[in-house]
């Protein structure tokens, strides 16, 4: 993997200063130095202390990456929403975990992306997942295709600059058109999985807009301003309107929908290499679309 820049500054600048401005960490530079990468100034080996002049070209050749664990490839086809040299966005189906675990070691979304990379013959890169979804939540998941891209995404995530919009079906009727929830979250004592609203917890901010009301549920657009575990699910339950199908937090299953009614509809992020915003949308999957239509007709059971 090779990254190129053409310096456009009027004043000379040291390579290490330029790279710091580009979000290249000391750790990544050390990896380049000691694990097979290269730093080239106008095609020749460069040092961090060398100076760049106007129109100089700097090349960063990243070392080949190896997984820290024995990652098993899964060759289940992916629904690719967007892909370029640096980023991959995938439409995750429900009932597929984002990452491998003890219960699901070989067929998480990461396993599937790894299998996709192998089938495509990609060399020297491994899956770097930047956004995760619960196993039963569907929708857009964002990957960096190399270590540097992932690091730049992480900076955006830490600064809350990645915009994630969800579609959620909340149980019951909601009359308020728009509301903002500022409710801190913490673990439920004795549970590794479950969360609750707790005044001493970590800040959690969720914004909701009512899109449509139905006899048994309300469809809402949801935007996260923080990224806490189960944030939408816990905030919805705290309102007294748990997500349809979310039995962990008081929602009820129906014959038409056997999982929580939550879908990551859209992700917007800044592409640091193309210098523009990228917007990627995943339409409602068939099970949620069917539930919505049958709710509208009053045919649910």
PDB file of C-alpha atoms in Angstrom:
ATOM      1  CA  UNK A   1       0.000   0.000   0.000  1.00  0.00           C
ATOM      2  CA  UNK A   2       1.449   3.335  -1.066  1.00  0.00           C
ATOM      3  CA  UNK A   3       0.352   6.861  -0.149  1.00  0.00           C
ATOM      4  CA  UNK A   4       1.628   9.891  -2.087  1.00  0.00           C
ATOM      5  CA  UNK A   5       1.524  13.603  -1.276  1.00  0.00           C
ATOM      6  CA  UNK A   6       2.693  16.669  -3.209  1.00  0.00           C
ATOM      7  CA  UNK A   7       3.766  19.427  -0.822  1.00  0.00           C
ATOM      8  CA  UNK A   8       2.130  22.766  -1.659  1.00  0.00           C
ATOM      9  CA  UNK A   9       3.400  24.867   1.240  1.00  0.00           C
ATOM     10  CA  UNK A  10       5.435  28.007   0.633  1.00  0.00           C
ATOM     11  CA  UNK A  11       7.815  27.442   3.555  1.00  0.00           C
ATOM     12  CA  UNK A  12      10.078  24.391   4.032  1.00  0.00           C
ATOM     13  CA  UNK A  13       8.775  21.802   6.477  1.00  0.00           C
ATOM     14  CA  UNK A  14      10.324  18.775   8.138  1.00  0.00           C
ATOM     15  CA  UNK A  15       8.946  15.426   7.043  1.00  0.00           C
ATOM     16  CA  UNK A  16       8.010  14.476  10.615  1.00  0.00           C
ATOM     17  CA  UNK A  17       5.985  17.706  10.995  1.00  0.00           C
ATOM     18  CA  UNK A  18       4.225  17.161   7.678  1.00  0.00           C
ATOM     19  CA  UNK A  19       3.347  13.565   8.578  1.00  0.00           C
ATOM     20  CA  UNK A  20       2.043  14.599  11.987  1.00  0.00           C
ATOM     21  CA  UNK A  21      -0.300  17.038  10.240  1.00  0.00           C
ATOM     22  CA  UNK A  22      -1.480  14.134   8.081  1.00  0.00           C
ATOM     23  CA  UNK A  23      -2.318  12.039  11.143  1.00  0.00           C
ATOM     24  CA  UNK A  24       0.598   9.622  10.827  1.00  0.00           C
ATOM     25  CA  UNK A  25       1.454   8.429  14.334  1.00  0.00           C
ATOM     26  CA  UNK A  26       4.910   7.727  15.739  1.00  0.00           C
ATOM     27  CA  UNK A  27       3.851   4.110  16.123  1.00  0.00           C
ATOM     28  CA  UNK A  28       3.019   3.837  12.427  1.00  0.00           C
ATOM     29  CA  UNK A  29       6.311   5.484  11.477  1.00  0.00           C
ATOM     30  CA  UNK A  30       8.164   2.991  13.687  1.00  0.00           C
ATOM     31  CA  UNK A  31       6.319   0.152  11.973  1.00  0.00           C
ATOM     32  CA  UNK A  32       7.346   1.533   8.578  1.00  0.00           C
ATOM     33  CA  UNK A  33      10.955   1.781   9.685  1.00  0.00           C
ATOM     34  CA  UNK A  34      11.285  -1.649  11.263  1.00  0.00           C
ATOM     35  CA  UNK A  35       8.765  -3.858   9.462  1.00  0.00           C
ATOM     36  CA  UNK A  36       9.351  -3.415   5.782  1.00  0.00           C
ATOM     37  CA  UNK A  37       7.857  -0.049   4.859  1.00  0.00           C
ATOM     38  CA  UNK A  38       9.550   2.897   3.163  1.00  0.00           C
ATOM     39  CA  UNK A  39       9.629   6.673   3.372  1.00  0.00           C
ATOM     40  CA  UNK A  40      10.631   8.266   0.065  1.00  0.00           C
ATOM     41  CA  UNK A  41      11.283  11.914  -0.755  1.00  0.00           C
ATOM     42  CA  UNK A  42      11.134  12.514  -4.521  1.00  0.00           C
ATOM     43  CA  UNK A  43      11.721   8.806  -5.057  1.00  0.00           C
ATOM     44  CA  UNK A  44      14.736   8.485  -2.763  1.00  0.00           C
ATOM     45  CA  UNK A  45      14.925   7.210   0.841  1.00  0.00           C
ATOM     46  CA  UNK A  46      14.048   9.999   3.260  1.00  0.00           C
ATOM     47  CA  UNK A  47      14.416  10.651   6.989  1.00  0.00           C
ATOM     48  CA  UNK A  48      11.970  12.229   9.381  1.00  0.00           C
ATOM     49  CA  UNK A  49      14.298  15.207   9.868  1.00  0.00           C
ATOM     50  CA  UNK A  50      14.660  15.918   6.142  1.00  0.00           C
ATOM     51  CA  UNK A  51      12.977  19.054   4.854  1.00  0.00           C
ATOM     52  CA  UNK A  52      10.345  19.230   2.131  1.00  0.00           C
ATOM     53  CA  UNK A  53      10.234  22.104  -0.320  1.00  0.00           C
ATOM     54  CA  UNK A  54       7.419  23.364  -2.535  1.00  0.00           C
ATOM     55  CA  UNK A  55       6.194  20.625  -4.989  1.00  0.00           C
ATOM     56  CA  UNK A  56       8.320  17.887  -3.357  1.00  0.00           C
ATOM     57  CA  UNK A  57       6.662  14.459  -3.438  1.00  0.00           C
ATOM     58  CA  UNK A  58       6.565  12.334  -0.301  1.00  0.00           C
ATOM     59  CA  UNK A  59       5.733   8.624  -0.540  1.00  0.00           C
ATOM     60  CA  UNK A  60       4.714   6.424   2.352  1.00  0.00           C
ATOM     61  CA  UNK A  61       4.910   2.696   1.630  1.00  0.00           C
ATOM     62  CA  UNK A  62       3.117   0.814   4.352  1.00  0.00           C
ATOM     63  CA  UNK A  63       4.456  -2.573   5.486  1.00  0.00           C
ATOM     64  CA  UNK A  64       2.415  -5.695   4.833  1.00  0.00           C
ATOM     65  CA  UNK A  65      -0.040  -6.351   7.663  1.00  0.00           C
ATOM     66  CA  UNK A  66      -0.558  -9.616   9.498  1.00  0.00           C
ATOM     67  CA  UNK A  67      -3.470 -10.537  11.738  1.00  0.00           C
ATOM     68  CA  UNK A  68      -2.659 -10.903  15.444  1.00  0.00           C
ATOM     69  CA  UNK A  69      -4.979 -13.885  15.628  1.00  0.00           C
ATOM     70  CA  UNK A  70      -5.668 -16.872  13.414  1.00  0.00           C
ATOM     71  CA  UNK A  71      -8.575 -15.377  11.507  1.00  0.00           C
ATOM     72  CA  UNK A  72     -10.664 -17.939   9.646  1.00  0.00           C
ATOM     73  CA  UNK A  73     -12.018 -16.754   6.293  1.00  0.00           C
ATOM     74  CA  UNK A  74     -15.726 -17.023   5.572  1.00  0.00           C
ATOM     75  CA  UNK A  75     -16.766 -16.981   1.948  1.00  0.00           C
ATOM     76  CA  UNK A  76     -20.394 -15.953   2.455  1.00  0.00           C
ATOM     77  CA  UNK A  77     -20.941 -13.162  -0.124  1.00  0.00           C
ATOM     78  CA  UNK A  78     -20.920  -9.550   1.029  1.00  0.00           C
ATOM     79  CA  UNK A  79     -23.284  -6.743   0.094  1.00  0.00           C
ATOM     80  CA  UNK A  80     -20.704  -4.093  -0.832  1.00  0.00           C
ATOM     81  CA  UNK A  81     -22.051  -0.537  -0.647  1.00  0.00           C
ATOM     82  CA  UNK A  82     -18.804   1.335  -1.368  1.00  0.00           C
ATOM     83  CA  UNK A  83     -15.171   0.383  -1.916  1.00  0.00           C
ATOM     84  CA  UNK A  84     -11.982   2.129  -2.958  1.00  0.00           C
ATOM     85  CA  UNK A  85      -8.305   1.750  -2.160  1.00  0.00           C
ATOM     86  CA  UNK A  86      -8.708   2.913   1.430  1.00  0.00           C
ATOM     87  CA  UNK A  87     -12.239   2.136   2.666  1.00  0.00           C
ATOM     88  CA  UNK A  88     -14.860  -0.570   2.466  1.00  0.00           C
ATOM     89  CA  UNK A  89     -18.504  -0.153   3.512  1.00  0.00           C
ATOM     90  CA  UNK A  90     -20.676  -3.234   3.830  1.00  0.00           C
ATOM     91  CA  UNK A  91     -24.383  -3.809   4.434  1.00  0.00           C
ATOM     92  CA  UNK A  92     -24.401  -6.191   7.414  1.00  0.00           C
ATOM     93  CA  UNK A  93     -27.324  -8.619   7.617  1.00  0.00           C
ATOM     94  CA  UNK A  94     -29.083  -9.218  10.909  1.00  0.00           C
ATOM     95  CA  UNK A  95     -27.967 -12.240  12.977  1.00  0.00           C
ATOM     96  CA  UNK A  96     -24.337 -11.813  11.914  1.00  0.00           C
ATOM     97  CA  UNK A  97     -21.931 -10.551  14.613  1.00  0.00           C
ATOM     98  CA  UNK A  98     -19.548  -7.765  13.664  1.00  0.00           C
ATOM     99  CA  UNK A  99     -16.465  -9.428  15.153  1.00  0.00           C
ATOM    100  CA  UNK A 100     -15.469 -13.016  16.015  1.00  0.00           C
ATOM    101  CA  UNK A 101     -16.304 -14.238  19.500  1.00  0.00           C
ATOM    102  CA  UNK A 102     -16.344 -17.452  21.511  1.00  0.00           C
ATOM    103  CA  UNK A 103     -19.882 -18.161  20.297  1.00  0.00           C
ATOM    104  CA  UNK A 104     -19.262 -17.061  16.704  1.00  0.00           C
ATOM    105  CA  UNK A 105     -15.561 -17.657  15.922  1.00  0.00           C
ATOM    106  CA  UNK A 106     -15.752 -18.293  12.168  1.00  0.00           C
ATOM    107  CA  UNK A 107     -18.615 -16.366  10.562  1.00  0.00           C
ATOM    108  CA  UNK A 108     -18.598 -12.794  11.810  1.00  0.00           C
ATOM    109  CA  UNK A 109     -18.597  -9.870   9.391  1.00  0.00           C
ATOM    110  CA  UNK A 110     -14.818  -9.627   9.827  1.00  0.00           C
ATOM    111  CA  UNK A 111     -14.464 -13.294   8.802  1.00  0.00           C
ATOM    112  CA  UNK A 112     -16.509 -12.552   5.691  1.00  0.00           C
ATOM    113  CA  UNK A 113     -14.449  -9.488   4.812  1.00  0.00           C
ATOM    114  CA  UNK A 114     -11.269 -11.544   5.262  1.00  0.00           C
ATOM    115  CA  UNK A 115     -12.641 -14.186   2.884  1.00  0.00           C
ATOM    116  CA  UNK A 116     -13.557 -11.433   0.417  1.00  0.00           C
ATOM    117  CA  UNK A 117     -10.003 -10.057   0.558  1.00  0.00           C
ATOM    118  CA  UNK A 118      -8.559 -13.521  -0.123  1.00  0.00           C
ATOM    119  CA  UNK A 119     -10.903 -14.151  -3.046  1.00  0.00           C
ATOM    120  CA  UNK A 120      -9.993 -10.768  -4.546  1.00  0.00           C
ATOM    121  CA  UNK A 121      -6.282 -11.488  -4.140  1.00  0.00           C
ATOM    122  CA  UNK A 122      -5.628  -8.464  -1.917  1.00  0.00           C
ATOM    123  CA  UNK A 123      -2.089  -8.564  -0.552  1.00  0.00           C
ATOM    124  CA  UNK A 124      -0.728  -7.173   2.715  1.00  0.00           C
ATOM    125  CA  UNK A 125      -4.007  -5.876   4.199  1.00  0.00           C
ATOM    126  CA  UNK A 126      -6.316  -7.210   6.900  1.00  0.00           C
ATOM    127  CA  UNK A 127      -9.832  -6.141   7.958  1.00  0.00           C
ATOM    128  CA  UNK A 128      -9.917  -3.042  10.207  1.00  0.00           C
ATOM    129  CA  UNK A 129     -13.471  -2.545  11.446  1.00  0.00           C
ATOM    130  CA  UNK A 130     -14.208   1.070  12.412  1.00  0.00           C
ATOM    131  CA  UNK A 131     -17.923   0.924  13.288  1.00  0.00           C
ATOM    132  CA  UNK A 132     -19.696  -2.067  14.818  1.00  0.00           C
ATOM    133  CA  UNK A 133     -23.312  -3.145  15.037  1.00  0.00           C
ATOM    134  CA  UNK A 134     -24.984  -5.555  17.436  1.00  0.00           C
ATOM    135  CA  UNK A 135     -25.526  -9.041  16.051  1.00  0.00           C
ATOM    136  CA  UNK A 136     -29.245  -8.468  15.404  1.00  0.00           C
ATOM    137  CA  UNK A 137     -28.846  -4.936  14.026  1.00  0.00           C
ATOM    138  CA  UNK A 138     -28.523  -4.602  10.253  1.00  0.00           C
ATOM    139  CA  UNK A 139     -27.008  -1.898   8.087  1.00  0.00           C
ATOM    140  CA  UNK A 140     -23.874   0.006   7.127  1.00  0.00           C
ATOM    141  CA  UNK A 141     -20.534  -0.992   8.666  1.00  0.00           C
ATOM    142  CA  UNK A 142     -17.346   0.930   7.881  1.00  0.00           C
ATOM    143  CA  UNK A 143     -13.893  -0.644   7.438  1.00  0.00           C
ATOM    144  CA  UNK A 144     -10.465   0.889   6.880  1.00  0.00           C
ATOM    145  CA  UNK A 145      -8.566  -1.189   4.342  1.00  0.00           C
ATOM    146  CA  UNK A 146      -5.190  -0.485   5.895  1.00  0.00           C
ATOM    147  CA  UNK A 147      -3.811   0.582   9.247  1.00  0.00           C
ATOM    148  CA  UNK A 148      -3.372   4.232   8.330  1.00  0.00           C
ATOM    149  CA  UNK A 149      -6.911   4.579   6.965  1.00  0.00           C
ATOM    150  CA  UNK A 150      -8.284   2.994  10.133  1.00  0.00           C
ATOM    151  CA  UNK A 151      -6.296   5.394  12.320  1.00  0.00           C
ATOM    152  CA  UNK A 152      -7.696   8.395  10.449  1.00  0.00           C
ATOM    153  CA  UNK A 153     -11.233   7.028  10.817  1.00  0.00           C
ATOM    154  CA  UNK A 154     -10.670   6.521  14.525  1.00  0.00           C
ATOM    155  CA  UNK A 155      -9.698  10.185  14.878  1.00  0.00           C
ATOM    156  CA  UNK A 156     -12.997  11.183  13.239  1.00  0.00           C
ATOM    157  CA  UNK A 157     -14.943   8.808  15.474  1.00  0.00           C
ATOM    158  CA  UNK A 158     -13.277  10.148  18.620  1.00  0.00           C
ATOM    159  CA  UNK A 159     -14.195  13.684  17.531  1.00  0.00           C
ATOM    160  CA  UNK A 160     -17.801  12.581  16.729  1.00  0.00           C
ATOM    161  CA  UNK A 161     -17.311  13.585  13.087  1.00  0.00           C
ATOM    162  CA  UNK A 162     -18.667  10.352  11.569  1.00  0.00           C
ATOM    163  CA  UNK A 163     -22.418  10.799  11.092  1.00  0.00           C
ATOM    164  CA  UNK A 164     -24.438   7.628  11.702  1.00  0.00           C
ATOM    165  CA  UNK A 165     -28.174   7.609  11.046  1.00  0.00           C
ATOM    166  CA  UNK A 166     -30.428   4.718  12.037  1.00  0.00           C
ATOM    167  CA  UNK A 167     -33.996   3.704  11.342  1.00  0.00           C
ATOM    168  CA  UNK A 168     -35.706   2.249  14.400  1.00  0.00           C
ATOM    169  CA  UNK A 169     -39.176   0.886  15.036  1.00  0.00           C
ATOM    170  CA  UNK A 170     -40.172   1.792  18.596  1.00  0.00           C
ATOM    171  CA  UNK A 171     -43.091   0.001  20.196  1.00  0.00           C
ATOM    172  CA  UNK A 172     -46.238   1.992  20.906  1.00  0.00           C
ATOM    173  CA  UNK A 173     -47.325   5.426  19.721  1.00  0.00           C
ATOM    174  CA  UNK A 174     -45.013   8.443  20.031  1.00  0.00           C
ATOM    175  CA  UNK A 175     -46.551  11.878  19.530  1.00  0.00           C
ATOM    176  CA  UNK A 176     -43.425  14.061  19.821  1.00  0.00           C
ATOM    177  CA  UNK A 177     -41.992  14.923  16.400  1.00  0.00           C
ATOM    178  CA  UNK A 178     -38.387  15.536  17.500  1.00  0.00           C
ATOM    179  CA  UNK A 179     -36.468  15.075  20.732  1.00  0.00           C
ATOM    180  CA  UNK A 180     -32.946  14.843  22.122  1.00  0.00           C
ATOM    181  CA  UNK A 181     -32.037  12.376  24.864  1.00  0.00           C
ATOM    182  CA  UNK A 182     -29.070  13.167  27.128  1.00  0.00           C
ATOM    183  CA  UNK A 183     -29.077  10.108  29.399  1.00  0.00           C
ATOM    184  CA  UNK A 184     -25.796   8.639  30.732  1.00  0.00           C
ATOM    185  CA  UNK A 185     -25.322   4.884  30.434  1.00  0.00           C
ATOM    186  CA  UNK A 186     -23.546   2.255  32.515  1.00  0.00           C
ATOM    187  CA  UNK A 187     -23.428  -1.522  32.831  1.00  0.00           C
ATOM    188  CA  UNK A 188     -26.130  -3.332  34.749  1.00  0.00           C
ATOM    189  CA  UNK A 189     -24.378  -4.812  37.802  1.00  0.00           C
ATOM    190  CA  UNK A 190     -23.724  -8.520  37.344  1.00  0.00           C
ATOM    191  CA  UNK A 191     -24.317  -8.433  33.566  1.00  0.00           C
ATOM    192  CA  UNK A 192     -21.593  -8.356  30.930  1.00  0.00           C
ATOM    193  CA  UNK A 193     -24.078  -7.429  28.201  1.00  0.00           C
ATOM    194  CA  UNK A 194     -26.894  -5.291  29.542  1.00  0.00           C
ATOM    195  CA  UNK A 195     -26.774  -1.508  30.036  1.00  0.00           C
ATOM    196  CA  UNK A 196     -29.004   0.969  31.862  1.00  0.00           C
ATOM    197  CA  UNK A 197     -29.513   4.697  32.329  1.00  0.00           C
ATOM    198  CA  UNK A 198     -27.391   5.668  35.337  1.00  0.00           C
ATOM    199  CA  UNK A 199     -26.568   9.163  36.560  1.00  0.00           C
ATOM    200  CA  UNK A 200     -22.951   8.148  37.255  1.00  0.00           C
ATOM    201  CA  UNK A 201     -22.537   6.551  33.823  1.00  0.00           C
ATOM    202  CA  UNK A 202     -20.880   7.837  30.657  1.00  0.00           C
ATOM    203  CA  UNK A 203     -22.503  10.596  28.614  1.00  0.00           C
ATOM    204  CA  UNK A 204     -24.827   9.305  25.921  1.00  0.00           C
ATOM    205  CA  UNK A 205     -26.682  11.547  23.454  1.00  0.00           C
ATOM    206  CA  UNK A 206     -29.374  10.315  21.062  1.00  0.00           C
ATOM    207  CA  UNK A 207     -31.515  12.452  18.743  1.00  0.00           C
ATOM    208  CA  UNK A 208     -34.778  11.129  17.281  1.00  0.00           C
ATOM    209  CA  UNK A 209     -37.267  12.279  14.650  1.00  0.00           C
ATOM    210  CA  UNK A 210     -40.661  10.662  14.193  1.00  0.00           C
ATOM    211  CA  UNK A 211     -41.090   9.555  10.570  1.00  0.00           C
ATOM    212  CA  UNK A 212     -44.364   7.620  10.695  1.00  0.00           C
ATOM    213  CA  UNK A 213     -46.870   6.343  13.211  1.00  0.00           C
ATOM    214  CA  UNK A 214     -48.582   2.938  12.996  1.00  0.00           C
ATOM    215  CA  UNK A 215     -51.172   1.128  15.108  1.00  0.00           C
ATOM    216  CA  UNK A 216     -48.582  -0.724  17.197  1.00  0.00           C
ATOM    217  CA  UNK A 217     -45.300   1.102  16.624  1.00  0.00           C
ATOM    218  CA  UNK A 218     -43.554   4.317  15.564  1.00  0.00           C
ATOM    219  CA  UNK A 219     -40.849   4.558  12.909  1.00  0.00           C
ATOM    220  CA  UNK A 220     -38.075   6.985  13.912  1.00  0.00           C
ATOM    221  CA  UNK A 221     -34.933   8.347  12.364  1.00  0.00           C
ATOM    222  CA  UNK A 222     -32.175   8.243  14.968  1.00  0.00           C
ATOM    223  CA  UNK A 223     -28.820  10.011  15.036  1.00  0.00           C
ATOM    224  CA  UNK A 224     -26.119   9.139  17.536  1.00  0.00           C
ATOM    225  CA  UNK A 225     -23.982  11.940  18.952  1.00  0.00           C
ATOM    226  CA  UNK A 226     -22.060   9.457  21.115  1.00  0.00           C
ATOM    227  CA  UNK A 227     -21.354   5.779  20.518  1.00  0.00           C
ATOM    228  CA  UNK A 228     -22.195   3.853  23.684  1.00  0.00           C
ATOM    229  CA  UNK A 229     -23.011   0.150  23.676  1.00  0.00           C
ATOM    230  CA  UNK A 230     -26.772  -0.475  23.199  1.00  0.00           C
ATOM    231  CA  UNK A 231     -27.351   3.287  23.288  1.00  0.00           C
ATOM    232  CA  UNK A 232     -30.455   3.429  21.069  1.00  0.00           C
ATOM    233  CA  UNK A 233     -31.890   0.297  22.654  1.00  0.00           C
ATOM    234  CA  UNK A 234     -31.505   1.533  26.236  1.00  0.00           C
ATOM    235  CA  UNK A 235     -32.707   5.072  25.525  1.00  0.00           C
ATOM    236  CA  UNK A 236     -35.775   3.749  23.713  1.00  0.00           C
ATOM    237  CA  UNK A 237     -36.615   1.407  26.583  1.00  0.00           C
ATOM    238  CA  UNK A 238     -36.143   4.227  29.113  1.00  0.00           C
ATOM    239  CA  UNK A 239     -38.783   6.240  27.230  1.00  0.00           C
ATOM    240  CA  UNK A 240     -41.201   3.362  27.707  1.00  0.00           C
ATOM    241  CA  UNK A 241     -41.007   2.516  23.986  1.00  0.00           C
ATOM    242  CA  UNK A 242     -38.490  -0.335  23.626  1.00  0.00           C
ATOM    243  CA  UNK A 243     -37.506  -1.351  20.129  1.00  0.00           C
ATOM    244  CA  UNK A 244     -39.874  -3.847  18.570  1.00  0.00           C
ATOM    245  CA  UNK A 245     -38.334  -7.306  18.975  1.00  0.00           C
ATOM    246  CA  UNK A 246     -35.709  -6.209  21.526  1.00  0.00           C
ATOM    247  CA  UNK A 247     -36.492  -8.741  24.245  1.00  0.00           C
ATOM    248  CA  UNK A 248     -33.369  -7.817  26.231  1.00  0.00           C
ATOM    249  CA  UNK A 249     -34.882  -4.409  26.988  1.00  0.00           C
ATOM    250  CA  UNK A 250     -38.585  -5.212  27.115  1.00  0.00           C
ATOM    251  CA  UNK A 251     -39.580  -5.263  23.467  1.00  0.00           C
ATOM    252  CA  UNK A 252     -41.867  -7.966  22.129  1.00  0.00           C
ATOM    253  CA  UNK A 253     -41.259 -10.306  19.226  1.00  0.00           C
ATOM    254  CA  UNK A 254     -43.865 -10.789  16.533  1.00  0.00           C
ATOM    255  CA  UNK A 255     -44.341 -13.510  13.950  1.00  0.00           C
ATOM    256  CA  UNK A 256     -43.147 -11.072  11.300  1.00  0.00           C
ATOM    257  CA  UNK A 257     -40.024  -9.847  13.100  1.00  0.00           C
ATOM    258  CA  UNK A 258     -37.798 -12.046  15.213  1.00  0.00           C
ATOM    259  CA  UNK A 259     -35.097  -9.508  16.015  1.00  0.00           C
ATOM    260  CA  UNK A 260     -34.726  -5.937  17.220  1.00  0.00           C
ATOM    261  CA  UNK A 261     -36.091  -3.408  14.739  1.00  0.00           C
ATOM    262  CA  UNK A 262     -32.901  -1.393  14.253  1.00  0.00           C
ATOM    263  CA  UNK A 263     -31.033  -0.638  11.049  1.00  0.00           C
ATOM    264  CA  UNK A 264     -27.997   1.577  10.390  1.00  0.00           C
ATOM    265  CA  UNK A 265     -29.359   3.409   7.367  1.00  0.00           C
ATOM    266  CA  UNK A 266     -26.576   5.869   6.552  1.00  0.00           C
ATOM    267  CA  UNK A 267     -22.957   6.718   7.337  1.00  0.00           C
ATOM    268  CA  UNK A 268     -21.281   9.972   6.311  1.00  0.00           C
ATOM    269  CA  UNK A 269     -17.535  10.418   6.827  1.00  0.00           C
ATOM    270  CA  UNK A 270     -14.745  12.607   5.504  1.00  0.00           C
ATOM    271  CA  UNK A 271     -12.447  10.817   3.052  1.00  0.00           C
ATOM    272  CA  UNK A 272      -8.986  12.114   4.011  1.00  0.00           C
ATOM    273  CA  UNK A 273      -7.324  10.939   0.792  1.00  0.00           C
ATOM    274  CA  UNK A 274      -9.965  12.233  -1.621  1.00  0.00           C
ATOM    275  CA  UNK A 275     -10.630  15.330   0.518  1.00  0.00           C
ATOM    276  CA  UNK A 276     -14.408  15.039   0.340  1.00  0.00           C
ATOM    277  CA  UNK A 277     -17.341  13.654   2.269  1.00  0.00           C
ATOM    278  CA  UNK A 278     -18.594  10.178   1.427  1.00  0.00           C
ATOM    279  CA  UNK A 279     -22.242   9.289   2.075  1.00  0.00           C
ATOM    280  CA  UNK A 280     -23.316   5.645   1.982  1.00  0.00           C
ATOM    281  CA  UNK A 281     -26.887   4.364   2.407  1.00  0.00           C
ATOM    282  CA  UNK A 282     -28.283   0.890   3.092  1.00  0.00           C
ATOM    283  CA  UNK A 283     -31.979   0.520   2.393  1.00  0.00           C
ATOM    284  CA  UNK A 284     -34.274  -1.260   4.848  1.00  0.00           C
ATOM    285  CA  UNK A 285     -33.823  -5.045   4.677  1.00  0.00           C
ATOM    286  CA  UNK A 286     -36.709  -7.261   3.653  1.00  0.00           C
ATOM    287  CA  UNK A 287     -37.786  -8.272   7.170  1.00  0.00           C
ATOM    288  CA  UNK A 288     -38.087  -4.691   8.437  1.00  0.00           C
ATOM    289  CA  UNK A 289     -39.748  -3.545   5.215  1.00  0.00           C
ATOM    290  CA  UNK A 290     -42.307  -6.337   5.518  1.00  0.00           C
ATOM    291  CA  UNK A 291     -42.952  -5.521   9.173  1.00  0.00           C
ATOM    292  CA  UNK A 292     -43.491  -1.859   8.306  1.00  0.00           C
ATOM    293  CA  UNK A 293     -45.926  -2.687   5.492  1.00  0.00           C
ATOM    294  CA  UNK A 294     -47.928  -5.186   7.543  1.00  0.00           C
ATOM    295  CA  UNK A 295     -48.033  -2.796  10.504  1.00  0.00           C
ATOM    296  CA  UNK A 296     -49.423  -0.140   8.202  1.00  0.00           C
ATOM    297  CA  UNK A 297     -52.161  -2.514   7.051  1.00  0.00           C
ATOM    298  CA  UNK A 298     -52.898  -3.662  10.607  1.00  0.00           C
ATOM    299  CA  UNK A 299     -52.028  -7.302   9.797  1.00  0.00           C
ATOM    300  CA  UNK A 300     -49.520  -7.932  12.601  1.00  0.00           C
ATOM    301  CA  UNK A 301     -49.891 -10.764  15.077  1.00  0.00           C
TER     302      UNK A 301
END
